[in-house]
Tab-separated table of C-alpha atoms in Angstrom:
chain	number	residue	atom	x	y	z
A	1	MET	CA	112.086	83.258	101.196
A	2	LEU	CA	115.932	85.138	101.188
A	3	LEU	CA	116.764	83.256	105.306
A	4	GLY	CA	115.669	80.195	103.744
A	5	ALA	CA	118.234	79.931	100.972
A	6	CYS	CA	120.798	77.432	100.993
A	7	ALA	CA	124.707	78.767	101.847
A	8	LYS	CA	127.235	76.768	99.126
A	9	THR	CA	130.744	76.884	100.447
A	10	ASP	CA	133.444	76.389	97.523
A	11	THR	CA	137.342	75.570	98.698
A	12	ALA	CA	139.586	78.617	97.336
A	13	PRO	CA	142.725	77.233	97.732
A	14	ALA	CA	145.417	78.922	98.210
A	15	ALA	CA	148.480	78.069	95.474
A	16	ALA	CA	151.368	75.324	95.543
A	17	GLY	CA	154.411	75.320	95.646
A	18	GLY	CA	155.471	78.546	98.210
A	19	THR	CA	153.959	80.621	95.183
A	20	PRO	CA	151.499	83.168	95.439
A	21	ALA	CA	148.271	82.566	94.615
A	22	VAL	CA	147.156	82.794	90.380
A	23	ALA	CA	144.478	85.084	89.594
A	24	ALA	CA	141.318	83.874	88.374
A	25	ALA	CA	139.599	85.851	85.955
A	26	GLY	CA	135.766	86.031	86.987
A	27	GLU	CA	136.155	84.633	90.669
A	28	VAL	CA	136.963	86.367	93.672
A	29	ASN	CA	137.515	84.236	96.836
A	30	LEU	CA	135.984	85.291	99.952
A	31	TYR	CA	137.580	84.120	102.976
A	32	THR	CA	134.208	84.659	106.026
A	33	THR	CA	133.661	84.168	109.168
A	34	ARG	CA	129.895	85.065	108.730
A	35	GLU	CA	127.381	81.804	107.966
A	36	PRO	CA	127.565	82.341	105.028
A	37	GLY	CA	123.618	81.205	104.337
A	38	LEU	CA	123.272	84.790	105.686
A	39	ILE	CA	124.712	85.855	102.859
A	40	GLN	CA	124.631	84.176	100.026
A	41	PRO	CA	121.743	86.254	98.974
A	42	LEU	CA	123.655	88.763	98.438
A	43	LEU	CA	126.989	87.118	96.463
A	44	ASP	CA	124.073	85.374	94.561
A	45	ALA	CA	122.817	88.834	93.026
A	46	PHE	CA	125.920	90.011	92.744
A	47	THR	CA	127.354	86.948	90.603
A	48	ALA	CA	123.678	87.578	88.437
A	49	ASP	CA	125.008	91.248	88.055
A	50	THR	CA	128.371	91.058	87.796
A	51	GLY	CA	129.266	87.531	86.515
A	52	ILE	CA	131.786	87.036	88.518
A	53	LYS	CA	131.841	84.001	90.551
A	54	VAL	CA	131.959	83.833	94.840
A	55	ASN	CA	134.212	81.119	96.115
A	56	THR	CA	133.205	81.406	99.926
A	57	VAL	CA	135.678	79.755	102.733
A	58	LEU	CA	133.956	79.811	105.852
A	59	LEU	CA	136.299	80.057	109.187
A	60	LYS	CA	134.490	80.274	112.223
A	61	ASP	CA	137.491	80.733	113.910
A	62	GLY	CA	141.519	81.020	113.073
A	63	LEU	CA	141.095	83.532	110.243
A	64	THR	CA	144.644	85.700	111.621
A	65	GLU	CA	145.873	82.433	111.520
A	66	ARG	CA	144.914	81.431	108.266
A	67	LEU	CA	146.199	84.074	106.759
A	68	ALA	CA	149.668	84.216	108.705
A	69	ALA	CA	150.163	80.366	107.951
A	70	GLU	CA	149.254	81.023	104.061
A	71	GLY	CA	151.100	84.652	103.885
A	72	GLU	CA	152.014	85.351	99.919
A	73	ARG	CA	150.556	82.330	99.166
A	74	SER	CA	146.744	82.940	100.260
A	75	ALA	CA	143.989	82.748	97.684
A	76	ALA	CA	142.099	85.077	100.095
A	77	ASP	CA	140.625	88.370	98.604
A	78	VAL	CA	138.120	89.606	100.554
A	79	LEU	CA	137.582	89.075	104.184
A	80	MET	CA	134.710	89.622	106.335
A	81	THR	CA	133.816	89.059	109.680
A	82	VAL	CA	131.347	90.004	112.301
A	83	ASP	CA	132.141	92.681	115.145
A	84	THR	CA	134.167	95.485	114.481
A	85	GLY	CA	137.287	93.434	116.586
A	86	ARG	CA	137.408	91.044	115.078
A	87	LEU	CA	137.570	92.899	111.856
A	88	LEU	CA	140.002	95.058	113.045
A	89	ASP	CA	142.463	92.287	115.144
A	90	VAL	CA	142.991	90.811	111.344
A	91	VAL	CA	144.226	94.950	109.908
A	92	GLU	CA	146.510	95.494	112.879
A	93	ALA	CA	147.831	91.833	112.043
A	94	GLY	CA	149.033	93.066	108.587
A	95	HIS	CA	146.556	90.877	106.603
A	96	THR	CA	145.049	93.803	104.691
A	97	GLN	CA	145.194	96.658	102.101
A	98	VAL	CA	144.249	99.891	101.763
A	99	VAL	CA	140.938	101.048	99.276
A	100	ALA	CA	140.824	104.160	97.485
A	101	SER	CA	137.124	103.973	96.713
A	102	GLU	CA	135.118	107.018	96.032
A	103	VAL	CA	131.903	104.504	96.783
A	104	LEU	CA	133.095	103.012	99.872
A	105	ASN	CA	133.514	106.520	101.192
A	106	ALA	CA	130.346	108.089	100.090
A	107	ALA	CA	128.076	105.309	101.051
A	108	ILE	CA	129.574	104.378	104.850
A	109	PRO	CA	130.358	106.992	107.235
A	110	ALA	CA	133.198	108.422	108.561
A	111	ASN	CA	133.190	106.772	112.009
A	112	LEU	CA	131.858	102.963	110.636
A	113	ARG	CA	134.736	102.599	108.441
A	114	GLY	CA	138.935	103.334	108.175
A	115	ALA	CA	140.136	105.970	107.996
A	116	ASP	CA	143.379	105.081	106.118
A	117	GLY	CA	140.641	103.091	104.219
A	118	GLN	CA	141.647	99.219	105.328
A	119	TRP	CA	138.711	98.116	106.725
A	120	PHE	CA	134.274	98.706	105.910
A	121	ALA	CA	131.737	98.191	107.885
A	122	LEU	CA	128.713	96.712	105.420
A	123	SER	CA	125.771	96.339	108.256
A	124	LEU	CA	125.018	97.393	111.590
A	125	ARG	CA	124.192	95.646	115.139
A	126	ASP	CA	122.318	97.456	117.250
A	127	ARG	CA	122.549	97.159	120.501
A	128	VAL	CA	118.973	98.143	122.237
A	129	LEU	CA	116.498	98.051	125.485
A	130	TYR	CA	113.891	95.003	125.423
A	131	ALA	CA	111.108	96.050	127.368
A	132	ASP	CA	107.611	94.458	128.734
A	133	LYS	CA	105.290	95.729	125.377
A	134	ASP	CA	103.119	97.128	128.708
A	135	LEU	CA	105.940	99.426	130.390
A	136	LYS	CA	105.035	102.567	129.492
A	137	LEU	CA	108.680	104.432	128.490
A	138	ASP	CA	109.452	107.702	127.427
A	139	GLY	CA	112.972	107.626	126.131
A	140	PHE	CA	115.926	105.775	128.118
A	141	THR	CA	119.824	105.769	128.292
A	142	TYR	CA	122.565	103.114	128.600
A	143	GLN	CA	123.430	104.726	131.518
A	144	ASP	CA	119.472	104.380	133.362
A	145	LEU	CA	120.754	100.560	133.212
A	146	ALA	CA	121.752	101.189	136.861
A	147	ASP	CA	119.523	103.002	138.156
A	148	PRO	CA	117.910	101.592	141.371
A	149	LYS	CA	114.548	101.806	140.615
A	150	TRP	CA	115.473	98.465	138.468
A	151	LYS	CA	116.722	96.917	141.062
A	152	GLY	CA	115.727	93.277	140.359
A	153	ARG	CA	114.828	94.095	136.168
A	154	VAL	CA	117.270	93.894	134.239
A	155	CYS	CA	118.370	90.757	132.427
A	156	ILE	CA	121.576	90.493	129.971
A	157	ARG	CA	124.055	87.837	128.377
A	158	SER	CA	127.135	87.198	130.097
A	159	GLY	CA	128.941	90.394	130.517
A	160	GLN	CA	132.401	88.862	128.422
A	161	HIS	CA	130.193	88.096	125.424
A	162	PRO	CA	131.826	90.383	122.843
A	163	TYR	CA	128.358	92.100	121.593
A	164	ASN	CA	128.352	93.391	125.532
A	165	THR	CA	132.475	94.140	126.480
A	166	SER	CA	131.863	96.257	122.332
A	167	LEU	CA	129.331	98.646	124.590
A	168	PHE	CA	130.708	98.192	127.894
A	169	ALA	CA	133.875	99.735	125.877
A	170	ALA	CA	131.996	102.239	124.217
A	171	MET	CA	130.811	103.376	127.917
A	172	ILE	CA	134.373	103.865	128.780
A	173	ALA	CA	135.235	105.811	125.793
A	174	HIS	CA	132.379	108.430	126.692
A	175	ASP	CA	132.529	108.027	130.480
A	176	GLY	CA	135.664	107.177	131.477
A	177	ALA	CA	136.954	103.660	133.195
A	178	GLU	CA	136.013	104.848	137.069
A	179	LYS	CA	132.542	105.960	136.081
A	180	THR	CA	131.812	102.432	133.984
A	181	GLU	CA	132.973	100.691	136.443
A	182	ALA	CA	130.623	101.962	139.006
A	183	TRP	CA	128.272	102.280	136.601
A	184	LEU	CA	128.662	97.752	136.007
A	185	ARG	CA	128.607	97.538	139.583
A	186	GLY	CA	124.754	99.508	139.516
A	187	VAL	CA	123.964	97.352	136.263
A	188	LYS	CA	125.056	93.908	138.177
A	189	ASN	CA	123.229	94.660	140.914
A	190	ASN	CA	119.331	95.191	139.130
A	191	LEU	CA	119.926	91.933	137.198
A	192	ALA	CA	116.929	89.293	137.746
A	193	ARG	CA	119.188	86.831	137.447
A	194	LYS	CA	122.720	86.111	136.213
A	195	ALA	CA	124.654	87.861	133.743
A	196	ALA	CA	124.038	84.344	130.498
A	197	GLY	CA	122.216	82.844	127.670
A	198	GLY	CA	122.165	84.633	124.949
A	199	ASP	CA	120.186	88.171	123.745
A	200	ARG	CA	116.747	86.017	122.803
A	201	ASP	CA	116.791	84.700	126.459
A	202	VAL	CA	116.241	87.975	127.521
A	203	ALA	CA	112.578	88.428	125.830
A	204	ARG	CA	112.196	84.937	127.056
A	205	ASP	CA	112.714	85.975	130.359
A	206	ILE	CA	110.501	89.586	129.726
A	207	LEU	CA	107.554	87.088	128.972
A	208	ALA	CA	107.989	84.782	132.182
A	209	GLY	CA	107.726	88.126	134.447
A	210	ILE	CA	111.832	87.243	135.445
A	211	CYS	CA	112.868	90.545	134.433
A	212	ASP	CA	111.334	93.582	132.384
A	213	ILE	CA	114.013	94.840	130.431
A	214	GLY	CA	117.383	93.999	129.340
A	215	ILE	CA	119.847	94.901	126.277
A	216	ALA	CA	120.060	92.864	123.111
A	217	ASN	CA	120.725	93.304	119.310
A	218	ALA	CA	117.333	94.516	117.616
A	219	TYR	CA	118.045	91.654	114.723
A	220	TYR	CA	116.423	89.014	116.701
A	221	VAL	CA	113.278	90.352	117.317
A	222	GLY	CA	113.349	90.455	114.051
A	223	ARG	CA	113.688	86.699	113.666
A	224	MET	CA	111.576	86.323	117.067
A	225	LYS	CA	109.180	88.260	115.358
A	226	ASN	CA	108.235	86.588	111.920
A	227	ALA	CA	108.931	83.483	113.773
A	228	GLU	CA	106.139	80.903	112.686
A	229	GLU	CA	103.152	81.515	114.287
A	230	GLY	CA	102.578	79.561	117.346
A	231	SER	CA	105.991	79.363	118.337
A	232	GLU	CA	108.071	79.922	121.621
A	233	GLN	CA	110.042	82.476	119.632
A	234	ARG	CA	106.916	84.030	117.837
A	235	ALA	CA	105.453	84.548	121.119
A	236	TRP	CA	108.344	85.881	123.162
A	237	GLY	CA	108.683	88.194	120.138
A	238	GLU	CA	105.743	89.319	121.133
A	239	ALA	CA	105.843	90.351	124.748
A	240	ILE	CA	108.400	92.931	123.785
A	241	GLN	CA	109.093	96.564	122.970
A	242	VAL	CA	111.678	97.638	121.489
A	243	VAL	CA	113.334	101.100	122.087
A	244	ARG	CA	116.793	102.524	121.546
A	245	PRO	CA	118.601	104.011	124.301
A	246	VAL	CA	121.547	106.197	124.090
A	247	PHE	CA	124.847	107.757	125.477
A	248	ALA	CA	123.846	110.435	127.694
A	249	GLY	CA	125.194	113.562	127.233
A	250	ALA	CA	124.460	116.012	123.952
A	251	ASP	CA	126.397	113.903	121.111
A	252	GLY	CA	125.188	110.079	122.378
A	253	GLY	CA	124.004	107.864	120.227
A	254	THR	CA	122.657	104.194	120.079
A	255	HIS	CA	125.432	101.560	120.147
A	256	VAL	CA	126.331	99.946	117.160
A	257	ASN	CA	128.720	96.515	116.106
A	258	ILE	CA	129.098	96.029	112.416
A	259	SER	CA	129.418	92.941	110.169
A	260	GLY	CA	132.686	94.330	107.852
A	261	ALA	CA	134.858	93.299	105.712
A	262	ALA	CA	138.524	94.132	104.001
A	263	VAL	CA	140.296	93.037	101.090
A	264	ALA	CA	143.328	90.979	101.745
A	265	LYS	CA	146.904	92.170	101.618
A	266	HIS	CA	148.096	89.408	98.360
A	267	ALA	CA	144.214	89.524	96.560
A	268	PRO	CA	144.781	88.176	93.269
A	269	ASN	CA	141.973	89.194	91.945
A	270	ARG	CA	142.514	92.749	93.586
A	271	ASP	CA	139.806	94.238	91.727
A	272	ASN	CA	136.923	92.122	90.881
A	273	ALA	CA	137.541	92.221	95.554
A	274	VAL	CA	137.137	96.528	95.111
A	275	LYS	CA	133.951	95.612	93.104
A	276	LEU	CA	132.267	93.023	95.204
A	277	LEU	CA	133.100	95.563	98.099
A	278	GLU	CA	131.430	98.024	96.628
A	279	TYR	CA	128.501	95.945	94.986
A	280	LEU	CA	127.434	95.138	98.967
A	281	VAL	CA	127.491	98.996	99.659
A	282	SER	CA	124.869	99.578	96.752
A	283	ASP	CA	120.591	100.378	97.508
A	284	GLY	CA	119.937	97.390	96.568
A	285	SER	CA	122.498	94.656	98.741
A	286	GLN	CA	122.305	96.963	101.746
A	287	SER	CA	118.217	96.653	101.519
A	288	LEU	CA	118.624	93.314	101.230
A	289	TYR	CA	120.899	92.949	104.089
A	290	ALA	CA	117.937	94.376	106.073
A	291	ARG	CA	115.286	91.920	104.682
A	292	ALA	CA	117.274	88.910	104.804
A	293	ASN	CA	119.433	89.469	108.242
A	294	TYR	CA	117.430	92.528	110.037
A	295	GLU	CA	120.653	94.571	110.020
A	296	TYR	CA	120.422	97.807	109.970
A	297	PRO	CA	121.636	99.399	106.880
A	298	VAL	CA	125.010	101.389	107.063
A	299	LYS	CA	124.439	103.161	104.348
A	300	PRO	CA	121.616	106.237	105.164
A	301	GLY	CA	118.082	106.520	103.039
A	302	VAL	CA	118.426	103.057	102.160
A	303	GLU	CA	114.559	101.329	103.274
A	304	LEU	CA	114.382	99.414	106.375
A	305	ASP	CA	112.427	95.740	107.155
A	306	PRO	CA	108.641	96.888	108.329
A	307	VAL	CA	110.023	95.069	112.187
A	308	VAL	CA	113.135	97.094	111.719
A	309	ALA	CA	111.378	100.424	110.333
A	310	SER	CA	108.766	99.822	113.617
A	311	PHE	CA	111.430	100.658	116.104
A	312	GLY	CA	111.845	104.616	114.673
A	313	PRO	CA	115.266	106.742	114.201
A	314	MET	CA	117.896	105.187	115.101
A	315	LYS	CA	120.570	107.664	116.013
A	316	ILE	CA	124.335	106.486	115.373
A	317	ASP	CA	126.642	106.801	118.413
A	318	PRO	CA	129.422	108.541	116.202
A	319	LEU	CA	131.910	107.963	118.222
A	320	PRO	CA	134.792	106.127	115.818
A	321	LEU	CA	134.876	102.208	116.600
A	322	THR	CA	138.284	102.139	116.388
A	323	GLU	CA	138.279	103.759	119.970
A	324	VAL	CA	135.299	101.793	120.795
A	325	VAL	CA	138.333	98.295	119.739
A	326	ALA	CA	140.760	100.215	121.894
A	327	ASN	CA	139.012	99.981	125.230
A	328	ARG	CA	137.747	96.568	125.334
A	329	LYS	CA	140.596	94.525	127.289
A	330	LEU	CA	139.885	97.969	129.542
A	331	ALA	CA	135.998	96.254	129.180
A	332	SER	CA	136.310	92.991	130.357
A	333	GLU	CA	139.066	93.329	132.693
A	334	LEU	CA	136.040	95.627	134.636
A	335	VAL	CA	134.209	92.695	133.991
A	336	ASP	CA	135.691	90.794	135.772
A	337	LYS	CA	136.858	92.781	138.672
A	338	VAL	CA	132.913	93.579	139.367
A	339	GLY	CA	132.154	89.938	139.099
A	340	PHE	CA	129.765	90.646	136.366
A	341	ASP	CA	128.982	87.401	135.784
A	342	ASN	CA	129.243	86.040	138.810
């Protein structure tokens, strides 16, 4: 029912005449790169509980450019993106402001928010192992993907996709560029097919016997396992088991990416913007994130969706996400250097 909620996108216009946008009592303007339908249940609940209307502007691309063009006239209050790198691009371009909120700081672990209060993770997307349901696995590390015993048995999407460059960037942060390059060559050597397609294609190809394991985001499994009975996607989901890999080493955990948000630099409705962010990390909202999108709550202790809970406990990699983002460019260069996608 949550996933079927209709997304309504309103236009939040900037003020005319070159003057800053004017605050509107009881409203907040959300610029988002997420499909509104994925978060509309949360926004509807916020409005019902607070009386504050959310005007949503969907920007699949060009968020930074839009904010730069609008400048002080921008009507944006809250900026919401998927992928840490994209969120920090907005921050580094100077389009956000500091928020000092005890509510946000208490709900969100320190490595999942900006140290200066300029950005906050709202939900997590763990990068996990899809494996044939009959395969016996007793733990797994990301480094294991390069083990020669998996030669011809691994499936993965393009190495240049943000989901994978984020993982590879984290590997650089953990093991250094030289070891990561060697690891990428090992993973490429183990591929059962060209690195391509999407995450759900990994499950599809495991069912087809093309590969035995692959790396993909966990939330897709919730969608597949809850798809209509008899559908292709349901069959893909039922063909696999999920294992949460960790980076090798005493401090290693499972790699996560985020959906996150920040308050816009020139927010005309700043107080309402902060209220929305604080609402999105409440227990109820975090549970709704988990049930509607099969994403992992950023707030510890929140009840999980049954499918997500079935994956077992998750130890989140404690590496600050800023360190991951700092290695994105190098990760992309290494993907090209080893010919990962060729």
